[in-house]
Short mmCIF file of C-alpha atoms in Angstrom, two decimals:
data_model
loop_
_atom_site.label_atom_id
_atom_site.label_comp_id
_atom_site.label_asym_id
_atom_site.label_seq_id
_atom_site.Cartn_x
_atom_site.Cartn_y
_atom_site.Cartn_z
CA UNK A 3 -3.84 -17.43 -8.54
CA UNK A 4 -2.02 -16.23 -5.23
CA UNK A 5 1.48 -16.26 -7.41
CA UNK A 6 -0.38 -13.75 -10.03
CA UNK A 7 -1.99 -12.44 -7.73
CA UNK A 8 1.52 -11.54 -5.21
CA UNK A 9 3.12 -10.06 -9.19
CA UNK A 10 0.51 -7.88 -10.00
CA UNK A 11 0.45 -6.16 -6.92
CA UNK A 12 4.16 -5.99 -6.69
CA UNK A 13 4.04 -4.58 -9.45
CA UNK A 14 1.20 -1.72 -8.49
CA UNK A 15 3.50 -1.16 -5.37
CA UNK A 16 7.10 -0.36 -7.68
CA UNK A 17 4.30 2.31 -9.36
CA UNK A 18 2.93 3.57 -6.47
CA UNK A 19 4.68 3.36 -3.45
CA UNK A 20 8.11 3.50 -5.52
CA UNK A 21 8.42 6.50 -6.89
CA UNK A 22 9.34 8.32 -3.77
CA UNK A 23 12.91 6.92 -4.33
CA UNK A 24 12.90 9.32 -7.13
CA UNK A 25 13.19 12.48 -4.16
CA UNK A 26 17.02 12.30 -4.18
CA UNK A 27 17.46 12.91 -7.87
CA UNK A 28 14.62 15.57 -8.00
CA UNK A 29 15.56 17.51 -5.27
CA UNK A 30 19.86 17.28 -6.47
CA UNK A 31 18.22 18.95 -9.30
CA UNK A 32 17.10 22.01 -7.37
CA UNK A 33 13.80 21.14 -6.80
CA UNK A 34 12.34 22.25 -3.39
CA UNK A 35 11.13 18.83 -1.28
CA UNK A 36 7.85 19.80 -1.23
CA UNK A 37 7.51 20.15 -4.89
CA UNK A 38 9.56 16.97 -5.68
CA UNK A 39 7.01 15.39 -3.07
CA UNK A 40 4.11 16.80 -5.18
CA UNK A 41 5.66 15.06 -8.18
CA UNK A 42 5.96 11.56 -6.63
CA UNK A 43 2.79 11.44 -5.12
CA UNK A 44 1.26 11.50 -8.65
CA UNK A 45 0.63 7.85 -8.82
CA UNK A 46 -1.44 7.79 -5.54
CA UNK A 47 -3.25 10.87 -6.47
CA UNK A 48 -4.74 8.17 -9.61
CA UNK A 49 -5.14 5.06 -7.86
CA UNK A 50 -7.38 7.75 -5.54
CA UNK A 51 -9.60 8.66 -8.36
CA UNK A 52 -9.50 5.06 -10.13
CA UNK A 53 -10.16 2.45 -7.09
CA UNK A 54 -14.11 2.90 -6.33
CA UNK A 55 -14.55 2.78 -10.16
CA UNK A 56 -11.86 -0.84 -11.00
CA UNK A 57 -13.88 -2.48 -7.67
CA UNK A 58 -17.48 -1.57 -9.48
CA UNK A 59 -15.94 -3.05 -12.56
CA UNK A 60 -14.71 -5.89 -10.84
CA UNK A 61 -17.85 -6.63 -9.03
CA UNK A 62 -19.60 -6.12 -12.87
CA UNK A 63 -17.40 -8.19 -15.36
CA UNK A 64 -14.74 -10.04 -12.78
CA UNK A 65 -11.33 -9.94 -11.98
CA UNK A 66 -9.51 -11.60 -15.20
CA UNK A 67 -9.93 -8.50 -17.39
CA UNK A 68 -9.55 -5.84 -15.11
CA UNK A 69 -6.23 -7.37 -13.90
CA UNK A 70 -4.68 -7.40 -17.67
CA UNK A 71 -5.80 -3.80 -18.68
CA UNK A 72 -5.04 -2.23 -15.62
CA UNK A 73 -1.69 -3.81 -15.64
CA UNK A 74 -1.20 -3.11 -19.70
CA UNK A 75 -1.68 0.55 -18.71
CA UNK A 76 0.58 0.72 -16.27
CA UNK A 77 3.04 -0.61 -18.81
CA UNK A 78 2.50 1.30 -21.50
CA UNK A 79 2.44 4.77 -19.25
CA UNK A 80 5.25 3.49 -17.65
CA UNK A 81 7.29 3.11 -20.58
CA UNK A 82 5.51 6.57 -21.73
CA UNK A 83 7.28 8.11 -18.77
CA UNK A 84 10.56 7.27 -19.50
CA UNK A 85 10.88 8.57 -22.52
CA UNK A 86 10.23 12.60 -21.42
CA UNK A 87 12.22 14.83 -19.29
CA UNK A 88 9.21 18.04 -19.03
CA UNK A 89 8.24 17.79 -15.38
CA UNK A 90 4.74 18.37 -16.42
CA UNK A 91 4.30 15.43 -18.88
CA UNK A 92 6.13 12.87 -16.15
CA UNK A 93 3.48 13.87 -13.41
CA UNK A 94 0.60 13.27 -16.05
CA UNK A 95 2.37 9.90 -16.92
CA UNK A 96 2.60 8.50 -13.46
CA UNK A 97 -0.79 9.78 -13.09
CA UNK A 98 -1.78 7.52 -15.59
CA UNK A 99 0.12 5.03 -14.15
CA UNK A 100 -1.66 5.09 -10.98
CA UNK A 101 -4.46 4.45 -12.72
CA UNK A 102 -3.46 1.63 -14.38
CA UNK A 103 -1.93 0.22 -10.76
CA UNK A 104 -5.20 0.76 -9.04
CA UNK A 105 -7.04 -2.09 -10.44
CA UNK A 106 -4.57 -4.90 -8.96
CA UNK A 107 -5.65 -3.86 -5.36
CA UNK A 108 -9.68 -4.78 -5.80
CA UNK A 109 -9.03 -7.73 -8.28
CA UNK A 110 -6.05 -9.37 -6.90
CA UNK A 111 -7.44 -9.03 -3.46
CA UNK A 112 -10.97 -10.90 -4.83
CA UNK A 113 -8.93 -13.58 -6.42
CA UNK A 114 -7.18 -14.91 -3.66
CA UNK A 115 -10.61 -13.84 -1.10
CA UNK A 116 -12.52 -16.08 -3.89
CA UNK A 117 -10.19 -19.22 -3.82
CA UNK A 118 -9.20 -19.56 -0.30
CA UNK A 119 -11.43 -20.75 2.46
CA UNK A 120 -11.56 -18.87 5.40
CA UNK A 121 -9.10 -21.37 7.70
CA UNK A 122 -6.65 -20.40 4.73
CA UNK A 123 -7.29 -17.10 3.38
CA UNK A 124 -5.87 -14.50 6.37
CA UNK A 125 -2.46 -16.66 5.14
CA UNK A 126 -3.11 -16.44 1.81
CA UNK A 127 -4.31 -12.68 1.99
CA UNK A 128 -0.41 -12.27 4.08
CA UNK A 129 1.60 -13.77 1.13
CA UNK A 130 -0.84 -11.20 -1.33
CA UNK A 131 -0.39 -8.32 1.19
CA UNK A 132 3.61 -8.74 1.23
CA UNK A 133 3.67 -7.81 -2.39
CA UNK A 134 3.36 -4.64 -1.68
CA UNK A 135 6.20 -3.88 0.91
CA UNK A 136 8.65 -6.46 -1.72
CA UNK A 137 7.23 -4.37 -4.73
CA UNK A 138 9.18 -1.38 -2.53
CA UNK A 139 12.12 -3.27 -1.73
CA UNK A 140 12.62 -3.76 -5.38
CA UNK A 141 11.72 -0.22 -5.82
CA UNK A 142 14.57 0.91 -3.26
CA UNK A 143 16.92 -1.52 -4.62
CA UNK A 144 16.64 -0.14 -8.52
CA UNK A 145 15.11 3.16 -8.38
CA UNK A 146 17.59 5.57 -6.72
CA UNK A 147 20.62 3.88 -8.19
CA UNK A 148 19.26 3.83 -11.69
CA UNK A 149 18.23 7.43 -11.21
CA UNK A 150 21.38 8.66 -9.90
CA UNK A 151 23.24 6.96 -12.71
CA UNK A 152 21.01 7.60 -15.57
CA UNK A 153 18.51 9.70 -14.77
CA UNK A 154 14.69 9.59 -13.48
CA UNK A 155 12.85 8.77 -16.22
CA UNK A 156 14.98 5.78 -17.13
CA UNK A 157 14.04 4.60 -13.84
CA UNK A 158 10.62 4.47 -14.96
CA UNK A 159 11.78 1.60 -17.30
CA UNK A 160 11.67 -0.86 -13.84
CA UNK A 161 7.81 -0.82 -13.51
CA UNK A 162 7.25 -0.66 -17.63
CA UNK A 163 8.82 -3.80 -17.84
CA UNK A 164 6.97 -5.65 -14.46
CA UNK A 165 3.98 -3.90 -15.71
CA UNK A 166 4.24 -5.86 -19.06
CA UNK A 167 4.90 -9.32 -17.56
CA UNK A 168 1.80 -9.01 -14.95
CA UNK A 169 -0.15 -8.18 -17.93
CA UNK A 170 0.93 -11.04 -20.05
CA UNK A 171 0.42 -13.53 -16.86
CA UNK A 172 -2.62 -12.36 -15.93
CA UNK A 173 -3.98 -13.07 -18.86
CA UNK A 174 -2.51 -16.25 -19.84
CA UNK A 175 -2.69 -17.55 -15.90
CA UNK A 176 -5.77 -15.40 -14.05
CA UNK A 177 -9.33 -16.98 -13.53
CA UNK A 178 -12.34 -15.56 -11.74
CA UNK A 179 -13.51 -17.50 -8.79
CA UNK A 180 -16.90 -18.71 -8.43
CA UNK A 181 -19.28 -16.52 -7.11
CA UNK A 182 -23.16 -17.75 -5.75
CA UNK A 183 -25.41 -17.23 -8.40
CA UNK A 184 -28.38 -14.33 -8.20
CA UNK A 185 -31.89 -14.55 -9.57
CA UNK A 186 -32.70 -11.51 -12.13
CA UNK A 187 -34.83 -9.73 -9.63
CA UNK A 188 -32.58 -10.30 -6.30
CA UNK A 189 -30.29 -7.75 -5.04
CA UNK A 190 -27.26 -8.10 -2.97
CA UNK A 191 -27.57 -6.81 -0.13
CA UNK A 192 -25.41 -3.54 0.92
CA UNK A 193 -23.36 -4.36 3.60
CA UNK A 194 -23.12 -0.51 4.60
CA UNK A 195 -26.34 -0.13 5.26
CA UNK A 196 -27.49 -0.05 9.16
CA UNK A 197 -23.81 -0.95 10.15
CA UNK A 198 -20.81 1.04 10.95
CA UNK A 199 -18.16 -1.92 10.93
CA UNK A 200 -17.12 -1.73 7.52
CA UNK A 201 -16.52 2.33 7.78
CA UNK A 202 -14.51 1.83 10.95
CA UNK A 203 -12.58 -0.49 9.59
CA UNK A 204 -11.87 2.04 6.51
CA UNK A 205 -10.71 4.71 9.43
CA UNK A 206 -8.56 2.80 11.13
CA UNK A 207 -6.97 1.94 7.80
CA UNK A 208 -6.20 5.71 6.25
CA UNK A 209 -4.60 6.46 10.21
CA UNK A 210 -2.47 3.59 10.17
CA UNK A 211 -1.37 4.25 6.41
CA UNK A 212 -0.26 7.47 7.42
CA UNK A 213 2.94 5.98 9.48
CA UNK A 214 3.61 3.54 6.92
CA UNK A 215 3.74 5.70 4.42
CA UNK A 216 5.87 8.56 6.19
CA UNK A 217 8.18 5.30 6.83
CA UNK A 218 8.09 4.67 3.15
CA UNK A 219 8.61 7.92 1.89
CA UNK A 220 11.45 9.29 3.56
CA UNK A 221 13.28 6.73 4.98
CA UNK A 222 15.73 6.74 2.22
CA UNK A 223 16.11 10.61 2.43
CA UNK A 224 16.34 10.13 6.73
CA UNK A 225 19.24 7.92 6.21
CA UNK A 226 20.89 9.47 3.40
CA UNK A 227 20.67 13.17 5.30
CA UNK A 228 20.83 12.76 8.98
CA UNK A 229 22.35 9.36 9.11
CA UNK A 230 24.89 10.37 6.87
CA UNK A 231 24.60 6.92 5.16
CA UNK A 232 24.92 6.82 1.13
CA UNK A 233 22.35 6.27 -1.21
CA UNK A 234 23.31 2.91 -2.37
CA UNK A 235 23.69 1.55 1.45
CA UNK A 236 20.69 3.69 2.38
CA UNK A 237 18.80 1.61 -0.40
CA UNK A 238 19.99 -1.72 0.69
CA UNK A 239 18.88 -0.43 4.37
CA UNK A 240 15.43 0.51 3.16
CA UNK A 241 15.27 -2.79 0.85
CA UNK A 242 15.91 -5.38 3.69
CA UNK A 243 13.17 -3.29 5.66
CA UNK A 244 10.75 -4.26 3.34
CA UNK A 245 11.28 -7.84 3.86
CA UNK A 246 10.60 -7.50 7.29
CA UNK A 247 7.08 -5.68 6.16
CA UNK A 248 6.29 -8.55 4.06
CA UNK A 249 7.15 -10.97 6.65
CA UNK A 250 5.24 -8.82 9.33
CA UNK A 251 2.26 -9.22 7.22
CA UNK A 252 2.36 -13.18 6.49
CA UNK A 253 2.62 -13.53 9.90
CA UNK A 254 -0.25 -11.22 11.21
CA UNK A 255 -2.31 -12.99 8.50
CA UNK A 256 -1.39 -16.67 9.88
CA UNK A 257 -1.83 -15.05 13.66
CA UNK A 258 -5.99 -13.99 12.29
CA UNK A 259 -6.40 -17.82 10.73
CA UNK A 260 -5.08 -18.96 14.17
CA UNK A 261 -7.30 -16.52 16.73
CA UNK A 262 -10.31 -16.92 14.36
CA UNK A 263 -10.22 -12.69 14.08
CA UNK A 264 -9.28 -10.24 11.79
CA UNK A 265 -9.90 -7.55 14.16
CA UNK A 266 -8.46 -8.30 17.41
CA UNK A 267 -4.93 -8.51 15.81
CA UNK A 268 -5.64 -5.18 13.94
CA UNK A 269 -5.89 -3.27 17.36
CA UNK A 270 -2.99 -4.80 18.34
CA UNK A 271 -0.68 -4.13 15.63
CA UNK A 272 -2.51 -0.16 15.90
CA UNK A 273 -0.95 -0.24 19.39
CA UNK A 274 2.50 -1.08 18.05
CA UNK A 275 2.57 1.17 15.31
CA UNK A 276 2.01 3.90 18.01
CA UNK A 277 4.78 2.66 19.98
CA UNK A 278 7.06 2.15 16.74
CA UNK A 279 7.01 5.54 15.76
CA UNK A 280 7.66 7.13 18.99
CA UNK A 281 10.54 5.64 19.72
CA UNK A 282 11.72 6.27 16.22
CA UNK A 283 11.02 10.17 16.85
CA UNK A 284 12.93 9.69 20.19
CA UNK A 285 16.02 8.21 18.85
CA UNK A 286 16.07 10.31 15.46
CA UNK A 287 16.05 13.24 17.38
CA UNK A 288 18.50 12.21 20.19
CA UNK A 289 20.99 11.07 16.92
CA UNK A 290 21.41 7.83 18.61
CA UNK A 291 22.03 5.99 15.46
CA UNK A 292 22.67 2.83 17.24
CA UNK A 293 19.27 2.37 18.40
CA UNK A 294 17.21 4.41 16.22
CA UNK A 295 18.14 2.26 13.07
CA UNK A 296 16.77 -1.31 14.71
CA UNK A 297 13.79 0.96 15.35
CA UNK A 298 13.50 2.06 11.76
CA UNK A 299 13.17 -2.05 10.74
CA UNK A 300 10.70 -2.62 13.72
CA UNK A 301 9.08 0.47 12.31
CA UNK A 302 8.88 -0.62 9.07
CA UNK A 303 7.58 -4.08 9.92
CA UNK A 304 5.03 -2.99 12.42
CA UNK A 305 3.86 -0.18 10.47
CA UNK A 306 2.69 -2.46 7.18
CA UNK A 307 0.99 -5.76 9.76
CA UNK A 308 -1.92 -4.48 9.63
CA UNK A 309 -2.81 -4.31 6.07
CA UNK A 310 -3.49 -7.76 4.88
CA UNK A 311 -5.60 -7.97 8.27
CA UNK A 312 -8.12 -5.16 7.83
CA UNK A 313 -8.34 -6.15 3.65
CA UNK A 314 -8.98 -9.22 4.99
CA UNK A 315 -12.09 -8.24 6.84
CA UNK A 316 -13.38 -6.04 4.30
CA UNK A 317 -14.00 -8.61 1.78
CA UNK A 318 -15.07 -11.59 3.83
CA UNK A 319 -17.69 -8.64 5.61
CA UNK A 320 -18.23 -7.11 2.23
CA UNK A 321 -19.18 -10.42 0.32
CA UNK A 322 -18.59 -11.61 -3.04
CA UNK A 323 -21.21 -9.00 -4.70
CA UNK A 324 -20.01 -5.86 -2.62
CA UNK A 325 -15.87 -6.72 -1.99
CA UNK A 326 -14.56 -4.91 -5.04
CA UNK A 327 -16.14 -1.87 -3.96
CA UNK A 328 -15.35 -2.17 -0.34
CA UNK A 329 -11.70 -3.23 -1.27
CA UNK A 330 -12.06 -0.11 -3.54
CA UNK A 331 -13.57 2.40 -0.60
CA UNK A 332 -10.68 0.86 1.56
CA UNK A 333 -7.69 1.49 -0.23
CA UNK A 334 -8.92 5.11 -1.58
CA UNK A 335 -9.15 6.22 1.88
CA UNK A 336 -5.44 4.44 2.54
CA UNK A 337 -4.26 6.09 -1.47
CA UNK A 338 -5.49 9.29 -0.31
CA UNK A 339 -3.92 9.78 2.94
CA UNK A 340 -0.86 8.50 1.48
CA UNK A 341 -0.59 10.74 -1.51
CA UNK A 342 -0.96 14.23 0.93
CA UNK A 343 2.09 12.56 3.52
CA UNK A 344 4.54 13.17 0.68
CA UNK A 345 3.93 16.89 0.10
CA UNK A 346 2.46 17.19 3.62
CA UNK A 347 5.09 15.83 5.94
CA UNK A 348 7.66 16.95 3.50
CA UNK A 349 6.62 20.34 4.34
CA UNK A 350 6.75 19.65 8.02
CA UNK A 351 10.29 18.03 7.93
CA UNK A 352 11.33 21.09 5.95
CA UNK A 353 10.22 23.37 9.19
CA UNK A 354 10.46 21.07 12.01
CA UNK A 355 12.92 18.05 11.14
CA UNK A 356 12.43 14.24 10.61
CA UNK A 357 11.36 13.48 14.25
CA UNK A 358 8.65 16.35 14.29
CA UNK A 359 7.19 14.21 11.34
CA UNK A 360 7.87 10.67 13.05
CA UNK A 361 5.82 11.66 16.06
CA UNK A 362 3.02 13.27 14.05
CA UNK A 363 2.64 9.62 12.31
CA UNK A 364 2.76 8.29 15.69
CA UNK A 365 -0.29 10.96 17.09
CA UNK A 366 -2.24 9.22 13.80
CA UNK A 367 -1.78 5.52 14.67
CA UNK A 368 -2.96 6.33 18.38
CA UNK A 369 -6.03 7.79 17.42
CA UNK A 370 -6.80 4.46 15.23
CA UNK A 371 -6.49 2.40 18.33
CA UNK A 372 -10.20 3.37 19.81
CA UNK A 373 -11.75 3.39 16.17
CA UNK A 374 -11.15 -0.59 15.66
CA UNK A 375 -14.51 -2.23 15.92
CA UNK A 376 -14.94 -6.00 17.92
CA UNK A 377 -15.63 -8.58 16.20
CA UNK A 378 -19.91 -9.79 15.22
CA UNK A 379 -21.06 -11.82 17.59
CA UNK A 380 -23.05 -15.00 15.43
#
């Protein structure tokens, strides 16, 4: 389940968080950043409109099917999107795409939330969590390259053919966990209702996102432009990055298992993230290179800790009738935040330069810090 369950969302992550790596060969073209960024933000923009509505499916019929059409889609749009060259008909293709990739982030995350116990499941929900900073490093270590040599849209060939074999396991290898069984006239209860822990912990996700994704999105560009570094090192770079991120997340998962909290180690990690990205503006704008690149991999570690911890929360606070529509509230708010920093912050770097956009992720993360709620008291 957790090995399916890591794939599949690797596999959302090369859709979604990917095709940024695609702003070198878009804007070589001609096109201006913050159209390019309009372009590769597609896929968020439909795992935005498509998570609330998987995590009601997933709470309706389970996790099994949802995980093998939503990755089949992603597949076949995939593949759909390599085959045109109109700028129009790519952005509707990785729009479908994101649709497709939205479903792994409710049902993978119930999977592994439904066969773990508690003692084991921040771990386990670590090792699911790091598939999304790996599914980048692959993304960083095919994308640009395959772009620059062949064009974007072959590029899109990486995530048709991941997309395909998640579907395939997940159908052959997926199966629902058990869930306590309801009488026909009792109700779940809504874990919304009268409490404000589950909405803070949505609000401290979308400001955190915001660094990790202006990390994500234009650290290849950073290094390429200022650093002077080329793509294919640049990529390598941005690749071994990611490994720290999914190692960063394991290990804030293991640190929740091991405090007994979810929460305390979220405000934590917001703290770092704030002091992360400051000293990355500080350095990128001084053009000390020395220093500013170890900062970029503390950065990029920092920035992605938190995830697995506050997904974590949300379906153990959520329950096993209301997770896959918290999990889907959670990451629309994260999707949506991190669909406007392309077109948004590429806009700012365009006026103001890559630190101006550093420390305006950094202003983000601080305000999270006062938002994260303490734990119940039982």
């Amino acid at each position: 389940m957790l090995a399916l369950g890591v794939f599949a969302q690797g596999t959302s992550a090369v859709v979604s968080s990917g095709t940024p790596f695609l702003l070198p060969a878009l804007t070589e073209r001609g096109m201006s950043l913050a159209t390019a960024g309009l372009l590769v933000a597609m896929p968020m923009v439909g795992m935005v409109f498509a998570l609330i509505p998987w995590g009601y499916v997933v709470d309706r019929v389970g996790e099994h099917k949802v995980l093998v059409t939503g990755c089949a889609l992603m597949c076949v749009a995939a593949a759909a999107a390599a085959t045109v060259t109109n700028y129009v008909a790519l952005g509707i293709l990785l729009l479908a795409a994101g649709l497709g990739a939205a479903s792994t982030n409710s049902a993978s995350g119930r999977v592994i939330a439904g066969w773990f116990p508690p003692e084991q499941r921040g771990l386990a929900m670590g090792i699911r969590q790091s598939a999304q900073p790996l599914g980048v490093a692959i993304a960083a270590l095919t994308v640009p390259t395959i772009a620059a040599a062949h064009g974007f849209s072959t590029a899109m060939l990486v995530p048709a053919i991941m997309g395909g074999l998640a579907a395939v396991g997940c159908l052959v290898g997926i199966v629902d966990p058990p869930r306590p069984a309801l009488t026909t006239t009792e109700r779940p209860a809504n874990p919304y209702r009268g409490d404000s822990t589950l909405w803070r912990i949505h609000g401290v996700s979308v400001l955190l996102v915001i660094p990790q994704a202006t990390v994500w999105t234009f650290a290849l560009l950073w290094l390429h432009r200022d650093a002077g570094l080329s793509l294919p090192v640049a990529g390598v770079l941005v690749t071994a990055t990611q490994f720290l991120g999914a190692a960063a997340r394991i290990g804030a998962g293991m640190w929740s298992d091991r405090v007994g909290s979810r929460l305390r180690p979220l405000r934590t990690v917001a703290v770092a993230a704030v002091v992360a990205m400051v000293a990355l503006a500080v350095t990128a704008g001084l053009h000390w290179w020395w220093m500013a690149l170890p900062v970029l991999a503390a950065a990029s570690a920092i920035t992605v800790a938190d995830n697995g911890l506050a997904f974590t929360a949300v379906a153990e606070i959520a329950g096993p009738f209301w997770s896959g529509r918290g999990l889907g509230v959670q990451n629309t708010g994260q999707h949506l935040a991190m669909a406007a920093v392309a077109p948004l912050f590429g806009a700012l770097i365009t006026a103001a330069g890559f630190p101006a956009a550093f420390l305006a992720a950094a202003v983000t993360a601080a305000a999270a810090v006062p938002l994260v709620p303490r734990d119940r008291q039982h």
